[in-house]
mmCIF file of C-alpha atoms and ligand atoms in Angstrom:
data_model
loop_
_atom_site.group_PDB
_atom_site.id
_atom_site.type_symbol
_atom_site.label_atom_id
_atom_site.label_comp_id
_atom_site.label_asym_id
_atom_site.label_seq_id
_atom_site.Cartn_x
_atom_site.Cartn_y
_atom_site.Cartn_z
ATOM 1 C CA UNK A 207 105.685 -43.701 -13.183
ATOM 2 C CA UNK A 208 106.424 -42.925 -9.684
ATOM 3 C CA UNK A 209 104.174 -41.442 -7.030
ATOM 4 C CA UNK A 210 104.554 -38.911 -3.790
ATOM 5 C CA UNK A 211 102.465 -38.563 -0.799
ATOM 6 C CA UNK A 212 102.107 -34.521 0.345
ATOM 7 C CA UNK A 213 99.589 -34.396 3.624
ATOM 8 C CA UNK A 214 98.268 -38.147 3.012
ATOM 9 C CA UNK A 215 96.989 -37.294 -0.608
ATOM 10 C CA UNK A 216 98.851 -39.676 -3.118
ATOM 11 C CA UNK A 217 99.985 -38.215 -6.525
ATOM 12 C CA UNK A 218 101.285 -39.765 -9.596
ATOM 13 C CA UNK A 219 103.675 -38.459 -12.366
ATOM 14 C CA UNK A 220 101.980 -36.752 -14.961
ATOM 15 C CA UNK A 221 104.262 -34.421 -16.994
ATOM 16 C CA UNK A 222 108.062 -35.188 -16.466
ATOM 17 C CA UNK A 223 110.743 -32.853 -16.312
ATOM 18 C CA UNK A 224 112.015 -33.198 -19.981
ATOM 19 C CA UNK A 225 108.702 -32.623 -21.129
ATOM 20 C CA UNK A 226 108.117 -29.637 -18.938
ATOM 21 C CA UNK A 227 111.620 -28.244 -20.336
ATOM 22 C CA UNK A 228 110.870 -28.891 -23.819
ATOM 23 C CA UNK A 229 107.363 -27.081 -23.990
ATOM 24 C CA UNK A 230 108.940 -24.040 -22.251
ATOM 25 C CA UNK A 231 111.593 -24.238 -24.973
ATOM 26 C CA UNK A 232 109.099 -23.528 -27.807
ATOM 27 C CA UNK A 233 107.198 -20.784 -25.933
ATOM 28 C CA UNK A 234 110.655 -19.176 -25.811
ATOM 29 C CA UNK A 235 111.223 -19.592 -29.541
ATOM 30 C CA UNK A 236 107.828 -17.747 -29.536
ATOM 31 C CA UNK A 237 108.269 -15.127 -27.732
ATOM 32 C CA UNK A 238 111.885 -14.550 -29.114
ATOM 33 C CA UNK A 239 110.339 -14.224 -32.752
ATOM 34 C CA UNK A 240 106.971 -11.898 -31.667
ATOM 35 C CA UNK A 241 108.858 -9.665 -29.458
ATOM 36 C CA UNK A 242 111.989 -8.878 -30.424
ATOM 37 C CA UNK A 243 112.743 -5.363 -30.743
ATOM 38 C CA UNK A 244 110.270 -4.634 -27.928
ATOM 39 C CA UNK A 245 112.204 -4.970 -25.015
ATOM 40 C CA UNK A 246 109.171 -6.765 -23.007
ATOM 41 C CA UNK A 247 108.940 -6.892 -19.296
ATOM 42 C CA UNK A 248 108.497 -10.245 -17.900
ATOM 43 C CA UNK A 249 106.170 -10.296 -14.624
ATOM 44 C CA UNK A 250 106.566 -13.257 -12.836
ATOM 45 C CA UNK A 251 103.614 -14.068 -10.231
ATOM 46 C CA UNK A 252 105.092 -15.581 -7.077
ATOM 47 C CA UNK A 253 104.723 -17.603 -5.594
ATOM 48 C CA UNK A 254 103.742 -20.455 -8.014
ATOM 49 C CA UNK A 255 105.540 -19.208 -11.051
ATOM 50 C CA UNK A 256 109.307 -19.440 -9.852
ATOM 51 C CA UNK A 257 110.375 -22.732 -11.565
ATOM 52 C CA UNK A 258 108.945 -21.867 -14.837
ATOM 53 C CA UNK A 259 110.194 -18.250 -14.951
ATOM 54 C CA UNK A 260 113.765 -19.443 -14.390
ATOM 55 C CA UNK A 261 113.867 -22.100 -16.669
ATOM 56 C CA UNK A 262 112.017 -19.678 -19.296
ATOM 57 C CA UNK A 263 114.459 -16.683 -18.970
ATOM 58 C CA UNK A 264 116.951 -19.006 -19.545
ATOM 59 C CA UNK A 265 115.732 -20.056 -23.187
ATOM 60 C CA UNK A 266 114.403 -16.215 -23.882
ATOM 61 C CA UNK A 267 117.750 -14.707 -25.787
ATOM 62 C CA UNK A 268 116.164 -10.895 -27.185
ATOM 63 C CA UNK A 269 116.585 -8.204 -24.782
ATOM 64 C CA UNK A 270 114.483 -8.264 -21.908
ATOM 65 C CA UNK A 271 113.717 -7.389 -17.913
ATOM 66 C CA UNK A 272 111.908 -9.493 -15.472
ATOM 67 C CA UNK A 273 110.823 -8.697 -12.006
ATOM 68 C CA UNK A 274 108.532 -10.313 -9.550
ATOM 69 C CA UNK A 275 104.582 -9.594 -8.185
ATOM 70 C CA UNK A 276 102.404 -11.157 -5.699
ATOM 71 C CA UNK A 277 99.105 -11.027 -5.152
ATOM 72 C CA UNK A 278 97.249 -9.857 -1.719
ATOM 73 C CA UNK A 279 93.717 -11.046 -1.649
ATOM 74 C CA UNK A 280 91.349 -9.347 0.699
ATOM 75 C CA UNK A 281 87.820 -9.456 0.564
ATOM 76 C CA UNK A 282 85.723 -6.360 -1.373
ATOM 77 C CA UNK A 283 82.930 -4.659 -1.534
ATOM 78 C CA UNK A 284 79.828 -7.395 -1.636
ATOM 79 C CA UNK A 285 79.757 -6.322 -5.393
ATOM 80 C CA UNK A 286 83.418 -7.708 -5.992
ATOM 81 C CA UNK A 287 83.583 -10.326 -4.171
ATOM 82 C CA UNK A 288 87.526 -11.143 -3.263
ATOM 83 C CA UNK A 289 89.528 -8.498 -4.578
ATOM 84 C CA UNK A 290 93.651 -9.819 -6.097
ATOM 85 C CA UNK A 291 95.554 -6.599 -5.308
ATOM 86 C CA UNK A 292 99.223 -7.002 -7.030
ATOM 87 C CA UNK A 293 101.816 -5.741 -5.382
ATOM 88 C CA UNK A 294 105.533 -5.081 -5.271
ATOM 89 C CA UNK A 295 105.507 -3.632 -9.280
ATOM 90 C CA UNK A 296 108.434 -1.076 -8.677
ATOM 91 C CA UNK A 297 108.811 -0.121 -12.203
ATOM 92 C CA UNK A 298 107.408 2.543 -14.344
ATOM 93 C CA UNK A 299 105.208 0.350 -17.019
ATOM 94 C CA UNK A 300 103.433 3.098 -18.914
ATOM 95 C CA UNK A 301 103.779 2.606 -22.750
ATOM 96 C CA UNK A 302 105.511 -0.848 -22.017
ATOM 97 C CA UNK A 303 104.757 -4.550 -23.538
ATOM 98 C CA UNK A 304 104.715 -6.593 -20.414
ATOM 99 C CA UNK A 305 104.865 -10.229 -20.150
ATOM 100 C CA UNK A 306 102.863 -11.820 -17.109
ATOM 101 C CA UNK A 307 104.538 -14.939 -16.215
ATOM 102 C CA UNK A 308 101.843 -17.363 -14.616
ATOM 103 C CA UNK A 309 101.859 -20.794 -12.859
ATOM 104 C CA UNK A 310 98.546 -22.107 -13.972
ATOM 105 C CA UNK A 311 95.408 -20.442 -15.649
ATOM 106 C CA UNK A 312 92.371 -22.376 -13.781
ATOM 107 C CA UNK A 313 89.194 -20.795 -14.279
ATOM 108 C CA UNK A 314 90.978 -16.853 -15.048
ATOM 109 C CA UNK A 315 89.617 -15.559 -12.380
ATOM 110 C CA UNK A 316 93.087 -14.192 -11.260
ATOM 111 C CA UNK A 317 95.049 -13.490 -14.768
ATOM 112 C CA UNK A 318 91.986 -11.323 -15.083
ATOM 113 C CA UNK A 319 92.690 -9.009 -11.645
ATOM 114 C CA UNK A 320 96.208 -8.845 -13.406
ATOM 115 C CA UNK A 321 95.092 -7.880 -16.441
ATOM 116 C CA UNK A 322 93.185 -5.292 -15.518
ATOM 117 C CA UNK A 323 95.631 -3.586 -12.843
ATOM 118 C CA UNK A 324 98.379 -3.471 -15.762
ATOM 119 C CA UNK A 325 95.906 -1.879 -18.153
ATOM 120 C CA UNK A 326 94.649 0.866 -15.605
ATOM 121 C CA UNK A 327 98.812 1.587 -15.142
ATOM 122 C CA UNK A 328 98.898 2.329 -18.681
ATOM 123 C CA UNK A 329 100.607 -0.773 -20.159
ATOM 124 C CA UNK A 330 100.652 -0.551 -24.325
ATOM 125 C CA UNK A 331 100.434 -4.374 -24.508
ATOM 126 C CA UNK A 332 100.032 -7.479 -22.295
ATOM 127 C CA UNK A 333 100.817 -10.994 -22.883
ATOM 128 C CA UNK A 334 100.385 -13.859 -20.718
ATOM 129 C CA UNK A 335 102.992 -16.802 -20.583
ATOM 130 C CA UNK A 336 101.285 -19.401 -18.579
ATOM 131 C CA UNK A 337 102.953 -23.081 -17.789
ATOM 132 C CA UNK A 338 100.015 -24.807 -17.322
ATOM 133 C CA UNK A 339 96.347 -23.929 -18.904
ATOM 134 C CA UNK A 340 92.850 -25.396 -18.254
ATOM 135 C CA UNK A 341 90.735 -24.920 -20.993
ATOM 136 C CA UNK A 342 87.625 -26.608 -19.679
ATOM 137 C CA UNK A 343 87.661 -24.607 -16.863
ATOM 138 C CA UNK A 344 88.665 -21.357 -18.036
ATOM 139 C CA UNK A 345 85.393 -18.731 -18.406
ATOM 140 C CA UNK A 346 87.018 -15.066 -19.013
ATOM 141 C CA UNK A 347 88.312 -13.876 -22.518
ATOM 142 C CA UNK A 348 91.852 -12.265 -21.752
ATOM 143 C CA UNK A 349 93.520 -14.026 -24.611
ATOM 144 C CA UNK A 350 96.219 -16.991 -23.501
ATOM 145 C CA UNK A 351 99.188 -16.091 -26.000
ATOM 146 C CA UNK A 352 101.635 -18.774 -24.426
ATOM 147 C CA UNK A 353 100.547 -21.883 -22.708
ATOM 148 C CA UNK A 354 103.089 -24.009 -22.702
ATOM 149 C CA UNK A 355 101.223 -27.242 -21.622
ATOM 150 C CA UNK A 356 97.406 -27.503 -22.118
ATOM 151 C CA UNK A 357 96.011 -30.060 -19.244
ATOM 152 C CA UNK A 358 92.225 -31.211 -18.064
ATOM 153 C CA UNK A 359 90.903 -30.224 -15.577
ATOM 154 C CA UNK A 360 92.402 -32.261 -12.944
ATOM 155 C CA UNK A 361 94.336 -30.734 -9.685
ATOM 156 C CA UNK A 362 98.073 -30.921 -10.005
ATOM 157 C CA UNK A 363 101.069 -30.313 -7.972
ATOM 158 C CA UNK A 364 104.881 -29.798 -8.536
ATOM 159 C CA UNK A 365 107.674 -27.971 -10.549
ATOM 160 C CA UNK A 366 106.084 -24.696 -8.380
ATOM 161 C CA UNK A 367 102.880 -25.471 -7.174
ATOM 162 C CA UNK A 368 101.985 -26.909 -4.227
ATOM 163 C CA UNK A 369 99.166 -28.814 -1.991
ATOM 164 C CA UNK A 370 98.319 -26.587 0.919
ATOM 165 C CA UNK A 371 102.156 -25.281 0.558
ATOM 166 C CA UNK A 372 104.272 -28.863 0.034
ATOM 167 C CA UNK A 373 105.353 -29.979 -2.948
ATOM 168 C CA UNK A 374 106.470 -26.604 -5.214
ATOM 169 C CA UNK A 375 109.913 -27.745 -4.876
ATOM 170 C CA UNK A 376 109.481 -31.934 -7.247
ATOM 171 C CA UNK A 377 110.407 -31.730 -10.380
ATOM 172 C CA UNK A 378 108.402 -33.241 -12.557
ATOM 173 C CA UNK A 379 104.586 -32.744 -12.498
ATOM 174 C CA UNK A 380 102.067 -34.466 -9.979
ATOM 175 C CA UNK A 381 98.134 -35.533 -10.637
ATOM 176 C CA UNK A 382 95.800 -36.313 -7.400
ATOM 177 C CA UNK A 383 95.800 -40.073 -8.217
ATOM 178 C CA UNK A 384 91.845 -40.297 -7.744
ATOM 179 C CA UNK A 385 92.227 -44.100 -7.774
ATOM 180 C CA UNK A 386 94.612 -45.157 -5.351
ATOM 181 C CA UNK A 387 94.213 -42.271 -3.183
ATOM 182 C CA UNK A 388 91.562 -43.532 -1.244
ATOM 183 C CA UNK A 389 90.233 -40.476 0.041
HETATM 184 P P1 LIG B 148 92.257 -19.175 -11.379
HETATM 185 O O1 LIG B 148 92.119 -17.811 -10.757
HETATM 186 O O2 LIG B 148 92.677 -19.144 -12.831
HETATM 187 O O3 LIG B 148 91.039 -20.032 -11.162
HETATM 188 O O4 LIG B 148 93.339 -19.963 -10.569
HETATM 189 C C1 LIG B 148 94.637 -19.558 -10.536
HETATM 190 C C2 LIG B 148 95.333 -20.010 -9.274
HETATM 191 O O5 LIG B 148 94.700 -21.154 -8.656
HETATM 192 C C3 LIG B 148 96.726 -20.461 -9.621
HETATM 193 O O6 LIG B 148 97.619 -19.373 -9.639
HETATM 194 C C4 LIG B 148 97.003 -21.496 -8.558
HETATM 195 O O7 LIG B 148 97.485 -20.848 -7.409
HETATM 196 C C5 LIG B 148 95.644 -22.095 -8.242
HETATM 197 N N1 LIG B 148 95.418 -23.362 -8.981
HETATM 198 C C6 LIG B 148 94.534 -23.580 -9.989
HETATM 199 N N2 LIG B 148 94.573 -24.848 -10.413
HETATM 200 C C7 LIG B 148 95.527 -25.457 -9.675
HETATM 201 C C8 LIG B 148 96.058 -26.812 -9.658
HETATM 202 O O8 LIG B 148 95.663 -27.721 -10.401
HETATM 203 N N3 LIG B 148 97.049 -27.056 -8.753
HETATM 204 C C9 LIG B 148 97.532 -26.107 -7.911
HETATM 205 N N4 LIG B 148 98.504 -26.458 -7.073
HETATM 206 N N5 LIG B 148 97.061 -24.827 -7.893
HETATM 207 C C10 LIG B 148 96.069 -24.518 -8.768
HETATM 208 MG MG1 LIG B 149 99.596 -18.390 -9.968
#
């Protein structure tokens, strides 16, 4: 096990690189076998989901596009709250299956705003390939058809994500070590 410091906050490996590639491999067998013959559209949300997108386009072999999406918060109304806008979706995805290609499902709060921005464009079906998943902490119902690596509910960094913008570009998969950290 080998550990990284990003802004003074020590991290230890958690999920190496092997493992990371070998979870995304059977997602892709997935996918390849539900849908074929639908020529999906894989969404990739940047900035967090560049790693995994790459290595999973490489391992998805039926026809397929992919393009890429941010997402612009600004605050709402009061009733909202913080409002996820997505934008830079150039493509016409009426009638389309569409693939959203996540970083990390926390609580949902965000692969919801997705969901329901893709829906009100007319999208036939969504799915959502997510690398990482927290199930304790998840509290919406949009169904999570591909998570590649289930994980508690701990804060993790690497292979995309970052700590306050360091650390998307390790390999393997960090954990805040809570007990050498000493913060
Ligand atoms: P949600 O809206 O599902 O609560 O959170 C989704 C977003 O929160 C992710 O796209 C990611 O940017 C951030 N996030 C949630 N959990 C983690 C984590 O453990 N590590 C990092 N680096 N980001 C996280
Ligand atoms: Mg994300």
């Amino acid at each position: 096990m080998s550990s990284v410091v990003i802004h003074g906050r020590t991290f230890k490996t958690k999920i190496t690189s092997s493992e990371i590639l070998k979870a995304i491999g059977e997602v892709a067998d997935q996918i390849n076998v539900d849908l074929k013959g639908k020529k999906p559209l894989f969404l990739a949300v940047l900035n967090g989901s560049f790693m995994f997108a790459a290595d999973l386009m490489k391992k998805v072999n039926i026809e397929c596009e992919i393009s890429f999406v941010k997402l612009a918060s600004y605050e709402g109304t009061s009733s909202t709250g913080t409002v996820k806008q997505l934008i830079g979706l150039n493509e016409d995805i009426k009638g389309r299956t569409v693939v959203i290609v996540e970083d990390i499902v926390d609580t949902g709060v965000t692969i919801e705003h997705v969901w329901e921005q893709l829906k009100a464009l007319g999208v036939s079906e969504i799915k959502i390939a997510t690398l990482l998943f927290k199930p304790a902490a998840y509290t919406k119902t949009v169904p999570i058809e591909y998570a590649a690596i289930v994980i508690p509910n701990d804060f993790i960094v690497g292979y995309g994500l970052d700590y306050k913008g360091l650390g998307r570009n390790l390999e393997d998969i960090y954990v805040l070590d809570y007990e050498n950290d000493g913060k």
